Amino acid sequence: MAPAPATRPRLTTDDWVEQGMTLLVDAGVDSVRIDLLARALRVTRGSFYWHFKDRDDLLRRMLERWREAATEQIIERFDRQRGDPRALIRDLLSLPFRGRSAARAARLELAIRDWARRDELARHALDDVDSRRISYIAQCFSALGFDIGEARARAFILYGYEGAESLLPAQGNAAQKSERSALIERMLLAQV
């Protein structure tokens, strides 16, 4: 008796979204097409429509996944720590230096920012994420006694610094990056 043919595990919505994210990072949003996704996953286009209404549905879910993973899950993790706000700010400053996962997150962030330049849905998602992140960081500074205006300004500076370090990873060696981070920390935590 011949062995039964091997069956492939069924694809999930997450498989499609993850492949969409890969194409977005590697080649931009225009490459996130149903035929390219199906080819990369080695399935027919019909499988796509089992999980999604259309391409726009996939793109919305990709933005939702990014928001959840790159913002909400990180905030939840920091909230569970409920530690000293100074330590939390140090942790936030270290995010761009956390190895391969930080590098992948930076590439995805850049791809989404590029997408948002040309697409209203992505622009709204990006604006919401930026606002949520800055508000969260401002809460950390408020917990240290800074008034809301000062806390938001410091949060904006910290957020801009994180973005710069993430998008310019080749600028400086480890010691220089550490020096920059320490300087930003001193500046942001200094009471004026």
PDB file of C-alpha atoms in Angstrom:
ATOM      1  CA  MET A   1       0.000   0.000   0.000  1.00  0.00           C
ATOM      2  CA  ALA A   2       1.395   3.391  -1.017  1.00  0.00           C
ATOM      3  CA  PRO A   3       1.825   6.055   1.648  1.00  0.00           C
ATOM      4  CA  ALA A   4      -0.756   8.799   1.663  1.00  0.00           C
ATOM      5  CA  PRO A   5       0.382  11.983  -0.044  1.00  0.00           C
ATOM      6  CA  ALA A   6       1.646  14.624   2.326  1.00  0.00           C
ATOM      7  CA  THR A   7      -0.875  17.351   2.897  1.00  0.00           C
ATOM      8  CA  ARG A   8       0.104  20.928   3.415  1.00  0.00           C
ATOM      9  CA  PRO A   9      -1.179  22.593   6.504  1.00  0.00           C
ATOM     10  CA  ARG A  10      -4.026  24.966   5.809  1.00  0.00           C
ATOM     11  CA  LEU A  11      -3.021  28.565   5.440  1.00  0.00           C
ATOM     12  CA  THR A  12      -4.376  30.988   7.996  1.00  0.00           C
ATOM     13  CA  THR A  13      -5.198  34.661   7.731  1.00  0.00           C
ATOM     14  CA  ASP A  14      -1.981  35.278   9.661  1.00  0.00           C
ATOM     15  CA  ASP A  15       0.050  33.434   6.993  1.00  0.00           C
ATOM     16  CA  TRP A  16      -1.313  35.746   4.309  1.00  0.00           C
ATOM     17  CA  VAL A  17      -0.793  38.866   6.432  1.00  0.00           C
ATOM     18  CA  GLU A  18       2.771  37.846   7.278  1.00  0.00           C
ATOM     19  CA  GLN A  19       3.575  37.219   3.616  1.00  0.00           C
ATOM     20  CA  GLY A  20       2.021  40.579   2.776  1.00  0.00           C
ATOM     21  CA  MET A  21       4.286  42.233   5.355  1.00  0.00           C
ATOM     22  CA  THR A  22       7.304  40.502   3.832  1.00  0.00           C
ATOM     23  CA  LEU A  23       6.424  41.765   0.354  1.00  0.00           C
ATOM     24  CA  LEU A  24       5.769  45.253   1.748  1.00  0.00           C
ATOM     25  CA  VAL A  25       9.203  45.390   3.374  1.00  0.00           C
ATOM     26  CA  ASP A  26      11.038  43.821   0.429  1.00  0.00           C
ATOM     27  CA  ALA A  27       9.379  45.614  -2.472  1.00  0.00           C
ATOM     28  CA  GLY A  28       6.767  48.149  -1.321  1.00  0.00           C
ATOM     29  CA  VAL A  29       3.007  48.191  -1.112  1.00  0.00           C
ATOM     30  CA  ASP A  30       2.539  47.938  -4.889  1.00  0.00           C
ATOM     31  CA  SER A  31       4.049  44.438  -4.709  1.00  0.00           C
ATOM     32  CA  VAL A  32       1.429  43.294  -2.203  1.00  0.00           C
ATOM     33  CA  ARG A  33      -0.712  41.726  -4.895  1.00  0.00           C
ATOM     34  CA  ILE A  34      -2.872  38.648  -4.645  1.00  0.00           C
ATOM     35  CA  ASP A  35      -1.098  36.796  -7.462  1.00  0.00           C
ATOM     36  CA  LEU A  36       2.361  37.435  -5.951  1.00  0.00           C
ATOM     37  CA  LEU A  37       1.176  36.412  -2.499  1.00  0.00           C
ATOM     38  CA  ALA A  38      -0.397  33.206  -3.806  1.00  0.00           C
ATOM     39  CA  ARG A  39       2.746  32.362  -5.746  1.00  0.00           C
ATOM     40  CA  ALA A  40       4.970  32.984  -2.702  1.00  0.00           C
ATOM     41  CA  LEU A  41       2.703  30.808  -0.537  1.00  0.00           C
ATOM     42  CA  ARG A  42       2.387  28.186  -3.297  1.00  0.00           C
ATOM     43  CA  VAL A  43      -1.400  28.211  -3.388  1.00  0.00           C
ATOM     44  CA  THR A  44      -4.112  29.392  -5.743  1.00  0.00           C
ATOM     45  CA  ARG A  45      -5.678  32.832  -5.683  1.00  0.00           C
ATOM     46  CA  GLY A  46      -8.890  31.189  -4.468  1.00  0.00           C
ATOM     47  CA  SER A  47      -7.271  30.524  -1.115  1.00  0.00           C
ATOM     48  CA  PHE A  48      -6.838  34.268  -0.664  1.00  0.00           C
ATOM     49  CA  TYR A  49     -10.568  34.881  -1.044  1.00  0.00           C
ATOM     50  CA  TRP A  50     -11.306  32.310   1.627  1.00  0.00           C
ATOM     51  CA  HIS A  51      -9.608  34.662   4.119  1.00  0.00           C
ATOM     52  CA  PHE A  52     -10.139  38.149   2.666  1.00  0.00           C
ATOM     53  CA  LYS A  53     -12.859  40.079   0.904  1.00  0.00           C
ATOM     54  CA  ASP A  54     -10.332  41.795  -1.362  1.00  0.00           C
ATOM     55  CA  ARG A  55      -6.843  43.323  -1.408  1.00  0.00           C
ATOM     56  CA  ASP A  56      -7.995  46.323   0.630  1.00  0.00           C
ATOM     57  CA  ASP A  57      -9.167  43.943   3.357  1.00  0.00           C
ATOM     58  CA  LEU A  58      -5.680  42.409   3.464  1.00  0.00           C
ATOM     59  CA  LEU A  59      -4.039  45.847   3.579  1.00  0.00           C
ATOM     60  CA  ARG A  60      -6.287  46.922   6.486  1.00  0.00           C
ATOM     61  CA  ARG A  61      -5.396  43.772   8.390  1.00  0.00           C
ATOM     62  CA  MET A  62      -1.706  44.329   7.736  1.00  0.00           C
ATOM     63  CA  LEU A  63      -1.964  47.806   9.253  1.00  0.00           C
ATOM     64  CA  GLU A  64      -3.911  46.408  12.214  1.00  0.00           C
ATOM     65  CA  ARG A  65      -1.263  43.731  12.776  1.00  0.00           C
ATOM     66  CA  TRP A  66       1.518  46.309  12.602  1.00  0.00           C
ATOM     67  CA  ARG A  67      -0.257  48.589  15.084  1.00  0.00           C
ATOM     68  CA  GLU A  68      -0.836  45.711  17.475  1.00  0.00           C
ATOM     69  CA  ALA A  69       2.698  44.311  17.316  1.00  0.00           C
ATOM     70  CA  ALA A  70       4.655  47.551  17.052  1.00  0.00           C
ATOM     71  CA  THR A  71       2.653  49.644  19.492  1.00  0.00           C
ATOM     72  CA  GLU A  72      -0.021  48.011  21.636  1.00  0.00           C
ATOM     73  CA  GLN A  73       1.942  44.886  22.600  1.00  0.00           C
ATOM     74  CA  ILE A  74       4.986  46.971  23.498  1.00  0.00           C
ATOM     75  CA  ILE A  75       2.911  49.366  25.601  1.00  0.00           C
ATOM     76  CA  GLU A  76       1.228  46.433  27.356  1.00  0.00           C
ATOM     77  CA  ARG A  77       4.635  44.890  28.109  1.00  0.00           C
ATOM     78  CA  PHE A  78       5.898  48.162  29.564  1.00  0.00           C
ATOM     79  CA  ASP A  79       2.683  48.621  31.571  1.00  0.00           C
ATOM     80  CA  ARG A  80       3.071  45.159  33.112  1.00  0.00           C
ATOM     81  CA  GLN A  81       6.514  46.193  34.380  1.00  0.00           C
ATOM     82  CA  ARG A  82       5.013  49.217  36.180  1.00  0.00           C
ATOM     83  CA  GLY A  83       8.490  50.233  37.208  1.00  0.00           C
ATOM     84  CA  ASP A  84      10.238  53.481  37.768  1.00  0.00           C
ATOM     85  CA  PRO A  85       9.413  55.929  34.928  1.00  0.00           C
ATOM     86  CA  ARG A  86      13.147  56.651  34.535  1.00  0.00           C
ATOM     87  CA  ALA A  87      13.829  52.954  33.934  1.00  0.00           C
ATOM     88  CA  LEU A  88      10.928  52.847  31.489  1.00  0.00           C
ATOM     89  CA  ILE A  89      12.376  55.771  29.544  1.00  0.00           C
ATOM     90  CA  ARG A  90      15.754  53.985  29.444  1.00  0.00           C
ATOM     91  CA  ASP A  91      13.977  50.900  28.071  1.00  0.00           C
ATOM     92  CA  LEU A  92      12.233  53.006  25.430  1.00  0.00           C
ATOM     93  CA  LEU A  93      15.577  54.529  24.429  1.00  0.00           C
ATOM     94  CA  SER A  94      17.016  51.034  23.962  1.00  0.00           C
ATOM     95  CA  LEU A  95      14.318  49.794  21.547  1.00  0.00           C
ATOM     96  CA  PRO A  96      16.254  50.627  18.339  1.00  0.00           C
ATOM     97  CA  PHE A  97      19.239  48.570  19.539  1.00  0.00           C
ATOM     98  CA  ARG A  98      17.522  45.261  20.186  1.00  0.00           C
ATOM     99  CA  GLY A  99      19.109  43.176  17.474  1.00  0.00           C
ATOM    100  CA  ARG A 100      17.444  41.580  14.483  1.00  0.00           C
ATOM    101  CA  SER A 101      13.911  42.169  15.692  1.00  0.00           C
ATOM    102  CA  ALA A 102      14.616  45.917  15.976  1.00  0.00           C
ATOM    103  CA  ALA A 103      16.158  45.948  12.496  1.00  0.00           C
ATOM    104  CA  ARG A 104      13.136  44.156  11.017  1.00  0.00           C
ATOM    105  CA  ALA A 105      10.767  46.505  12.857  1.00  0.00           C
ATOM    106  CA  ALA A 106      12.667  49.495  11.451  1.00  0.00           C
ATOM    107  CA  ARG A 107      12.418  48.139   7.898  1.00  0.00           C
ATOM    108  CA  LEU A 108       8.686  47.559   8.337  1.00  0.00           C
ATOM    109  CA  GLU A 109       8.219  51.021   9.837  1.00  0.00           C
ATOM    110  CA  LEU A 110      10.028  52.609   6.895  1.00  0.00           C
ATOM    111  CA  ALA A 111       7.902  50.635   4.407  1.00  0.00           C
ATOM    112  CA  ILE A 112       4.701  51.721   6.136  1.00  0.00           C
ATOM    113  CA  ARG A 113       5.851  55.352   6.241  1.00  0.00           C
ATOM    114  CA  ASP A 114       6.577  55.169   2.514  1.00  0.00           C
ATOM    115  CA  TRP A 115       3.140  53.625   1.906  1.00  0.00           C
ATOM    116  CA  ALA A 116       1.506  56.359   4.023  1.00  0.00           C
ATOM    117  CA  ARG A 117       2.959  59.056   1.760  1.00  0.00           C
ATOM    118  CA  ARG A 118       0.612  57.880  -1.010  1.00  0.00           C
ATOM    119  CA  ASP A 119      -2.320  56.224   0.714  1.00  0.00           C
ATOM    120  CA  GLU A 120      -4.931  57.731   3.031  1.00  0.00           C
ATOM    121  CA  LEU A 121      -5.664  54.476   4.899  1.00  0.00           C
ATOM    122  CA  ALA A 122      -1.990  53.967   5.719  1.00  0.00           C
ATOM    123  CA  ARG A 123      -1.545  57.658   6.575  1.00  0.00           C
ATOM    124  CA  HIS A 124      -4.402  57.536   9.091  1.00  0.00           C
ATOM    125  CA  ALA A 125      -3.032  54.342  10.650  1.00  0.00           C
ATOM    126  CA  LEU A 126       0.435  55.876  10.879  1.00  0.00           C
ATOM    127  CA  ASP A 127      -0.886  59.112  12.377  1.00  0.00           C
ATOM    128  CA  ASP A 128      -2.828  57.124  14.984  1.00  0.00           C
ATOM    129  CA  VAL A 129       0.208  55.016  15.871  1.00  0.00           C
ATOM    130  CA  ASP A 130       2.509  58.042  16.133  1.00  0.00           C
ATOM    131  CA  SER A 131      -0.023  59.806  18.344  1.00  0.00           C
ATOM    132  CA  ARG A 132      -0.493  56.742  20.580  1.00  0.00           C
ATOM    133  CA  ARG A 133       3.247  56.229  21.010  1.00  0.00           C
ATOM    134  CA  ILE A 134       3.970  59.887  21.772  1.00  0.00           C
ATOM    135  CA  SER A 135       1.067  60.025  24.244  1.00  0.00           C
ATOM    136  CA  TYR A 136       2.365  56.945  26.031  1.00  0.00           C
ATOM    137  CA  ILE A 137       5.883  58.352  26.264  1.00  0.00           C
ATOM    138  CA  ALA A 138       4.457  61.680  27.495  1.00  0.00           C
ATOM    139  CA  GLN A 139       2.729  59.798  30.328  1.00  0.00           C
ATOM    140  CA  CYS A 140       6.149  58.541  31.419  1.00  0.00           C
ATOM    141  CA  PHE A 141       7.480  62.086  31.578  1.00  0.00           C
ATOM    142  CA  SER A 142       4.327  63.274  33.360  1.00  0.00           C
ATOM    143  CA  ALA A 143       4.913  60.578  35.983  1.00  0.00           C
ATOM    144  CA  LEU A 144       8.281  62.242  36.622  1.00  0.00           C
ATOM    145  CA  GLY A 145       6.575  65.534  37.384  1.00  0.00           C
ATOM    146  CA  PHE A 146       6.845  67.356  34.060  1.00  0.00           C
ATOM    147  CA  ASP A 147       3.765  69.392  33.116  1.00  0.00           C
ATOM    148  CA  ILE A 148       1.832  68.098  30.109  1.00  0.00           C
ATOM    149  CA  GLY A 149       3.318  70.516  27.575  1.00  0.00           C
ATOM    150  CA  GLU A 150       6.861  69.739  28.671  1.00  0.00           C
ATOM    151  CA  ALA A 151       6.093  66.005  28.839  1.00  0.00           C
ATOM    152  CA  ARG A 152       4.738  65.984  25.266  1.00  0.00           C
ATOM    153  CA  ALA A 153       7.736  67.950  23.966  1.00  0.00           C
ATOM    154  CA  ARG A 154      10.163  65.545  25.639  1.00  0.00           C
ATOM    155  CA  ALA A 155       8.151  62.596  24.339  1.00  0.00           C
ATOM    156  CA  PHE A 156       8.369  63.986  20.811  1.00  0.00           C
ATOM    157  CA  ILE A 157      12.151  64.353  21.120  1.00  0.00           C
ATOM    158  CA  LEU A 158      12.531  60.800  22.454  1.00  0.00           C
ATOM    159  CA  TYR A 159      10.302  59.442  19.691  1.00  0.00           C
ATOM    160  CA  GLY A 160      12.252  61.323  17.035  1.00  0.00           C
ATOM    161  CA  TYR A 161      15.515  60.016  18.467  1.00  0.00           C
ATOM    162  CA  GLU A 162      14.224  56.421  18.356  1.00  0.00           C
ATOM    163  CA  GLY A 163      13.195  56.901  14.744  1.00  0.00           C
ATOM    164  CA  ALA A 164      16.564  58.346  13.791  1.00  0.00           C
ATOM    165  CA  GLU A 165      18.489  55.498  15.437  1.00  0.00           C
ATOM    166  CA  SER A 166      16.219  52.926  13.794  1.00  0.00           C
ATOM    167  CA  LEU A 167      16.490  54.432  10.335  1.00  0.00           C
ATOM    168  CA  LEU A 168      20.222  55.213  10.468  1.00  0.00           C
ATOM    169  CA  PRO A 169      21.691  52.019  11.962  1.00  0.00           C
ATOM    170  CA  ALA A 170      25.077  52.381  10.243  1.00  0.00           C
ATOM    171  CA  GLN A 171      25.789  55.769  11.819  1.00  0.00           C
ATOM    172  CA  GLY A 172      28.380  55.142  14.486  1.00  0.00           C
ATOM    173  CA  ASN A 173      29.784  52.159  16.283  1.00  0.00           C
ATOM    174  CA  ALA A 174      28.332  50.605  19.441  1.00  0.00           C
ATOM    175  CA  ALA A 175      30.232  52.998  21.727  1.00  0.00           C
ATOM    176  CA  GLN A 176      29.039  56.054  19.805  1.00  0.00           C
ATOM    177  CA  LYS A 177      25.454  54.827  19.836  1.00  0.00           C
ATOM    178  CA  SER A 178      25.692  54.238  23.567  1.00  0.00           C
ATOM    179  CA  GLU A 179      27.092  57.753  24.066  1.00  0.00           C
ATOM    180  CA  ARG A 180      24.245  59.262  22.032  1.00  0.00           C
ATOM    181  CA  SER A 181      21.659  57.327  23.993  1.00  0.00           C
ATOM    182  CA  ALA A 182      23.189  58.386  27.323  1.00  0.00           C
ATOM    183  CA  LEU A 183      23.262  62.032  26.208  1.00  0.00           C
ATOM    184  CA  ILE A 184      19.621  61.953  25.106  1.00  0.00           C
ATOM    185  CA  GLU A 185      18.663  60.314  28.386  1.00  0.00           C
ATOM    186  CA  ARG A 186      20.464  62.984  30.430  1.00  0.00           C
ATOM    187  CA  MET A 187      18.922  65.777  28.376  1.00  0.00           C
ATOM    188  CA  LEU A 188      15.398  64.381  28.545  1.00  0.00           C
ATOM    189  CA  LEU A 189      15.445  63.593  32.243  1.00  0.00           C
ATOM    190  CA  ALA A 190      17.074  66.860  33.337  1.00  0.00           C
ATOM    191  CA  GLN A 191      14.819  69.104  35.344  1.00  0.00           C
ATOM    192  CA  VAL A 192      14.968  72.622  33.943  1.00  0.00           C
TER     193      VAL A 192
END
